CSV table of C-alpha atoms in Angstrom, one decimal:
chain,number,residue,atom,x,y,z
A,12,VAL,CA,120.4,72.6,76.5
A,13,THR,CA,121.9,70.4,79.3
A,14,ALA,CA,122.8,67.0,77.5
A,15,LEU,CA,125.2,64.2,78.4
A,16,LYS,CA,127.5,63.5,75.3
A,17,SER,CA,128.0,60.0,76.7
A,18,ASN,CA,124.3,59.2,76.2
A,19,LYS,CA,124.6,58.9,72.5
A,20,GLN,CA,120.7,58.4,72.0
A,21,ARG,CA,119.7,61.5,73.8
A,22,TYR,CA,122.4,63.7,72.6
A,23,GLU,CA,122.0,62.8,68.9
A,24,TYR,CA,118.2,63.2,69.2
A,25,ILE,CA,118.2,66.8,70.9
A,26,ASN,CA,120.7,68.1,68.2
A,27,THR,CA,118.7,66.6,65.2
A,28,HIS,CA,115.4,68.0,66.7
A,29,LEU,CA,116.8,71.5,67.6
A,30,ARG,CA,118.8,71.8,63.8
A,31,THR,CA,115.3,70.5,62.4
A,32,LEU,CA,113.3,73.4,64.1
A,33,ASN,CA,116.1,76.1,63.0
A,34,VAL,CA,116.7,77.4,66.4
A,35,ASP,CA,119.8,78.8,67.9
A,36,TYR,CA,121.1,77.0,70.7
A,37,LYS,CA,124.1,75.8,72.9
A,38,ILE,CA,124.6,72.5,74.4
A,39,ILE,CA,126.0,72.6,77.8
A,40,ASP,CA,128.0,69.2,78.3
A,41,ALA,CA,126.2,67.9,81.3
A,42,ILE,CA,127.7,66.4,84.5
A,43,ASP,CA,127.9,62.8,84.7
A,44,LYS,CA,126.3,61.2,87.8
A,45,LYS,CA,128.9,58.5,87.6
A,46,GLU,CA,132.0,60.9,88.0
A,47,ILE,CA,130.6,62.6,91.1
A,48,SER,CA,132.5,61.8,94.2
A,49,GLU,CA,131.2,61.4,97.7
A,50,ASP,CA,133.4,64.2,98.8
A,51,GLU,CA,131.9,66.5,96.0
A,52,ILE,CA,128.5,65.6,97.0
A,53,ARG,CA,129.3,66.6,100.6
A,54,ASN,CA,131.1,70.1,99.6
A,55,TYR,CA,128.1,70.6,97.2
A,56,TYR,CA,125.3,70.3,99.8
A,57,MET,CA,127.7,71.7,102.9
A,58,LEU,CA,126.7,68.3,104.7
A,59,ASP,CA,128.9,65.3,105.9
A,60,ASP,CA,125.9,63.2,106.3
A,61,LEU,CA,125.8,61.3,103.1
A,62,ASN,CA,122.5,59.3,104.2
A,63,LYS,CA,120.5,62.8,105.3
A,64,ILE,CA,121.5,63.6,101.7
A,65,PHE,CA,120.6,60.6,99.8
A,66,SER,CA,117.3,60.3,101.9
A,67,SER,CA,116.3,63.5,100.2
A,68,ILE,CA,117.9,63.7,96.5
A,69,SER,CA,119.6,61.4,94.4
A,70,ILE,CA,123.0,61.5,92.7
A,71,GLY,CA,121.2,61.8,89.4
A,72,ASN,CA,119.5,65.1,90.5
A,73,THR,CA,122.3,66.4,92.0
A,74,ALA,CA,124.1,66.0,88.6
A,75,LEU,CA,121.3,67.6,86.8
A,76,LYS,CA,121.5,70.5,89.3
A,77,MET,CA,125.3,71.1,88.9
A,78,SER,CA,124.7,71.0,85.2
A,79,LYS,CA,121.9,73.7,85.4
A,80,GLU,CA,124.1,76.0,87.4
A,81,ILE,CA,126.7,75.7,84.6
A,82,ALA,CA,123.9,76.3,82.0
A,83,TYR,CA,122.9,79.6,83.9
A,84,ASN,CA,126.5,80.9,84.5
A,85,GLU,CA,126.9,80.6,80.6
A,86,PHE,CA,123.7,82.4,80.0
A,87,LEU,CA,124.8,85.3,82.5
A,88,LYS,CA,127.9,85.8,80.4
A,89,THR,CA,125.7,86.9,77.4
A,90,ASP,CA,123.9,90.1,76.9
A,91,GLU,CA,120.6,88.3,76.6
A,92,LYS,CA,117.7,89.4,78.8
A,93,SER,CA,116.1,85.9,79.0
A,94,ALA,CA,116.8,82.3,77.9
A,95,LEU,CA,115.0,79.1,77.3
A,96,PHE,CA,116.4,76.5,79.2
A,97,LEU,CA,116.2,72.7,77.9
A,98,GLU,CA,116.7,69.1,78.7
A,99,ASP,CA,117.6,66.5,76.3
A,100,ASP,CA,114.3,64.9,75.9
A,101,VAL,CA,112.0,67.5,75.2
A,102,ILE,CA,109.8,67.8,71.7
A,103,LEU,CA,109.1,71.3,70.9
A,104,PRO,CA,106.5,72.5,68.5
A,105,LYS,CA,107.4,73.4,64.9
A,106,ASN,CA,106.5,77.1,65.7
A,107,ILE,CA,108.5,77.3,68.7
A,108,SER,CA,110.4,80.4,67.4
A,109,GLU,CA,107.3,82.1,66.9
A,110,ILE,CA,106.3,81.5,70.3
A,111,LEU,CA,109.6,82.3,72.1
A,112,GLU,CA,109.6,85.8,70.1
A,113,LYS,CA,106.2,86.5,71.7
A,114,LEU,CA,107.1,85.2,75.3
A,115,GLU,CA,110.3,87.1,75.3
A,116,GLN,CA,108.1,90.4,75.3
A,117,LYS,CA,105.9,89.3,78.0
A,118,ILE,CA,108.2,87.9,80.6
A,119,ARG,CA,108.9,90.1,83.7
A,120,ASP,CA,112.2,90.7,85.5
A,121,ASN,CA,111.2,88.3,88.4
A,122,GLU,CA,109.3,85.5,87.1
A,123,VAL,CA,109.7,82.2,85.3
A,124,ILE,CA,107.7,80.7,82.3
A,125,LEU,CA,107.3,77.2,82.1
A,126,LEU,CA,106.5,75.3,78.7
A,127,ASP,CA,106.9,72.1,80.5
A,128,TYR,CA,104.9,71.5,83.6
A,129,ARG,CA,103.2,68.3,85.1
A,130,THR,CA,101.8,67.3,88.3
A,131,VAL,CA,104.1,65.3,90.3
A,132,ASN,CA,101.7,62.6,90.3
A,133,SER,CA,97.9,61.8,89.2
A,134,SER,CA,96.5,62.7,92.9
A,135,TYR,CA,97.0,66.6,91.9
A,136,LYS,CA,94.7,68.8,90.0
A,137,ILE,CA,95.8,72.2,89.4
A,138,GLY,CA,93.6,75.1,88.4
A,139,ILE,CA,95.1,77.5,85.6
A,140,SER,CA,93.7,81.0,86.2
A,141,THR,CA,92.1,82.9,82.9
A,142,VAL,CA,92.1,86.1,85.2
A,143,ASN,CA,94.8,88.5,83.8
A,144,SER,CA,95.8,86.0,81.1
A,145,GLU,CA,97.4,86.8,77.7
A,146,LYS,CA,96.8,85.1,74.3
A,147,ILE,CA,99.9,83.6,72.8
A,148,ASN,CA,98.8,82.2,69.4
A,149,ASN,CA,95.9,79.8,70.4
A,150,LYS,CA,97.4,79.4,73.7
A,151,ILE,CA,97.2,81.5,77.1
A,152,LEU,CA,99.9,82.9,79.0
A,153,ALA,CA,98.4,82.2,82.8
A,154,TYR,CA,98.8,81.8,86.4
A,155,PRO,CA,98.7,78.4,88.0
A,156,LEU,CA,96.5,78.6,91.3
A,157,GLN,CA,99.3,76.6,93.2
A,158,LEU,CA,102.6,75.5,93.1
A,159,GLU,CA,102.5,72.6,95.2
A,160,GLY,CA,102.6,69.6,93.3
A,161,LEU,CA,103.8,71.3,90.0
A,162,VAL,CA,107.2,69.9,88.6
A,163,GLY,CA,108.6,70.0,85.0
A,164,GLY,CA,112.2,71.1,84.3
A,165,ALA,CA,112.5,70.3,80.5
A,166,ALA,CA,111.4,73.6,79.1
A,167,TYR,CA,111.3,77.0,80.7
A,168,ILE,CA,112.3,80.5,80.3
A,169,LEU,CA,114.4,82.5,83.0
A,170,PRO,CA,115.2,86.3,82.7
A,171,ARG,CA,118.7,87.2,84.1
A,172,LYS,CA,117.3,88.4,87.5
A,173,VAL,CA,116.0,84.6,88.1
A,174,ALA,CA,119.1,83.2,87.0
A,175,GLU,CA,121.3,85.2,89.1
A,176,ASN,CA,118.9,84.2,92.1
A,177,PHE,CA,119.5,80.7,91.7
A,178,ILE,CA,123.3,81.3,91.8
A,179,ASN,CA,123.6,83.7,94.4
A,180,LEU,CA,121.1,82.2,96.8
A,181,LYS,CA,122.5,78.8,96.1
A,182,LEU,CA,119.2,77.1,95.7
A,183,TYR,CA,120.1,74.0,94.1
A,184,GLN,CA,122.3,73.3,97.3
A,185,LYS,CA,119.2,72.7,99.0
A,186,LEU,CA,117.9,69.4,99.7
A,187,PHE,CA,114.9,69.3,97.0
A,188,ALA,CA,114.7,68.4,93.3
A,189,ASN,CA,115.7,71.1,90.6
A,190,ASP,CA,112.1,71.3,89.3
A,191,ASN,CA,110.2,71.7,92.8
A,192,TRP,CA,108.8,75.3,91.8
A,193,ASN,CA,107.0,75.5,95.1
A,194,ASN,CA,110.1,75.0,97.1
A,195,LEU,CA,112.0,77.4,94.8
A,196,TYR,CA,109.2,79.9,94.9
A,197,ASN,CA,109.5,79.8,98.8
A,198,ASN,CA,113.2,80.2,99.0
A,199,ASN,CA,112.9,83.4,96.9
A,200,ALA,CA,113.9,82.1,93.6
A,201,PHE,CA,111.2,84.2,91.6
A,202,ALA,CA,108.2,86.3,92.4
A,203,GLN,CA,105.8,85.2,89.9
A,204,LEU,CA,105.4,82.1,87.6
A,205,ARG,CA,103.3,81.6,84.5
A,206,VAL,CA,102.7,78.6,82.3
A,207,LEU,CA,101.6,78.3,78.7
A,208,TYR,CA,98.5,76.6,78.7
A,209,PRO,CA,97.7,74.1,77.2
A,210,VAL,CA,101.0,72.5,77.6
A,211,ILE,CA,102.8,72.7,73.9
A,212,ILE,CA,106.0,70.4,74.8
A,213,LYS,CA,106.2,66.4,74.7
A,214,LEU,CA,108.7,64.2,76.2
A,215,LYS,CA,110.6,61.2,74.3
A,216,PRO,CA,110.2,58.1,76.2
A,217,PHE,CA,113.5,58.0,77.2
A,218,ALA,CA,114.9,56.2,80.3
A,219,SER,CA,115.4,58.7,83.0
A,220,SER,CA,118.9,59.9,83.2
A,221,ILE,CA,118.3,60.9,87.0
A,222,GLY,CA,118.3,57.2,88.3
A,223,TYR,CA,115.2,57.0,90.5
A,224,VAL,CA,115.9,53.2,90.8
A,225,PRO,CA,119.0,51.9,92.6
A,226,THR,CA,121.5,50.8,89.7
A,227,ASN,CA,122.2,47.6,91.8
A,228,SER,CA,118.7,46.6,92.0
A,229,TRP,CA,117.1,43.6,90.0
A,230,GLY,CA,114.3,45.9,88.9
A,231,TYR,CA,117.1,48.2,87.5
A,232,LYS,CA,119.0,45.2,85.8
A,233,ILE,CA,115.9,44.0,84.2
A,234,LYS,CA,114.7,47.4,82.9
A,235,ASN,CA,118.1,48.1,81.5
A,236,LEU,CA,118.4,44.4,79.9
A,237,ILE,CA,115.0,45.1,78.2
A,238,GLU,CA,115.8,48.6,77.0
A,239,LYS,CA,119.2,48.0,75.8
A,240,ASN,CA,118.1,45.0,73.8
A,241,LYS,CA,114.7,46.2,72.9
A,242,ILE,CA,113.3,42.9,73.8
A,243,PRO,CA,110.0,42.4,71.8
A,244,PHE,CA,106.7,43.0,73.9
A,245,PHE,CA,108.6,44.0,77.0
A,246,TYR,CA,110.1,47.0,75.3
A,247,ASN,CA,107.1,48.1,73.7
A,248,LEU,CA,105.2,47.9,77.0
A,249,MET,CA,107.6,49.9,78.7
A,250,MET,CA,107.4,52.5,76.0
A,251,MET,CA,103.7,52.5,76.3
A,252,LYS,CA,103.6,52.8,80.2
A,253,ARG,CA,106.2,55.7,80.1
A,254,LYS,CA,103.8,57.8,77.5
A,255,LEU,CA,100.6,56.9,79.5
A,256,PHE,CA,102.4,58.4,82.7
A,257,HIS,CA,103.5,61.5,80.8
A,258,ASN,CA,100.0,62.0,79.2
A,259,THR,CA,98.4,61.5,82.8
A,260,VAL,CA,100.5,64.1,84.7
A,261,PHE,CA,100.4,66.7,81.7
A,262,ASN,CA,96.6,66.5,81.8
A,263,GLN,CA,95.9,67.5,85.4
A,264,PHE,CA,95.1,71.0,84.6
A,265,TYR,CA,92.0,72.9,84.1
A,266,LEU,CA,90.9,76.6,83.6
A,267,THR,CA,89.2,78.4,86.1
A,268,ASP,CA,88.1,82.2,86.7
A,269,LYS,CA,89.5,82.2,90.1
A,270,LYS,CA,92.4,84.5,90.4
A,271,SER,CA,95.7,83.0,91.4
A,272,PRO,CA,97.6,84.1,94.8
A,273,LEU,CA,100.9,84.4,92.2
A,274,ASP,CA,98.9,87.2,90.3
A,275,ILE,CA,100.4,90.0,92.0
A,276,GLU,CA,101.4,93.6,90.9
A,277,SER,CA,105.0,93.3,92.7
A,278,VAL,CA,107.0,91.7,95.6
A,279,ASN,CA,109.6,93.6,97.6
A,280,TYR,CA,113.0,91.7,98.0
């Protein structure tokens, strides 16, 4: 689990949530975006032009990518064949241990299994193929028809080979978001990707820690004031808006009997 200790609300939430579910977990102390220098950003992306970097990726997303690399390296120090990677705003189902035990038996050496997956916005509608799908309790493990427009990094399973690919191919040093699965696939991070359908996780309506809105803008200052002081009506409206957005992008998927192009026997790397 990548979590920032200084964000007490999120840090305390995820620890309490996972203890309640009685699952084994390890907290990776996340990189604070406020503590990353411009030189560190230049070195990370191996680019001197900060304008080019910031036009493609935020400091917050960079901090998240750095944090996930730490998590992958920690995983690779163990003898485990695969691991579930979480962010600190995820809500897991009560039977998550049972689901993970079954998925551990299904995951292949060079694939990703997403528990958190959404569309980047409501303009995308993505089919989930029933061809060669496998039943997991009352859900199915299945291939999406496409990766374009598919995002979500709050809960996913990686085997060792894919974690090694992320590190060895320096995939996070490329100028795209950490959960852009289409770009990661096109850069040889993995050969296959499946999702557990329908989505079994939810997200707490916390403010984004990535920082899509500039902190010096009036919009950010007003939003931060409302959230910090939980100003009546406006705070409730903000929470409702976030939940509505989450519900929308979680529900842009439909079942189809078309075969996915991701459903392949093998890929030579």
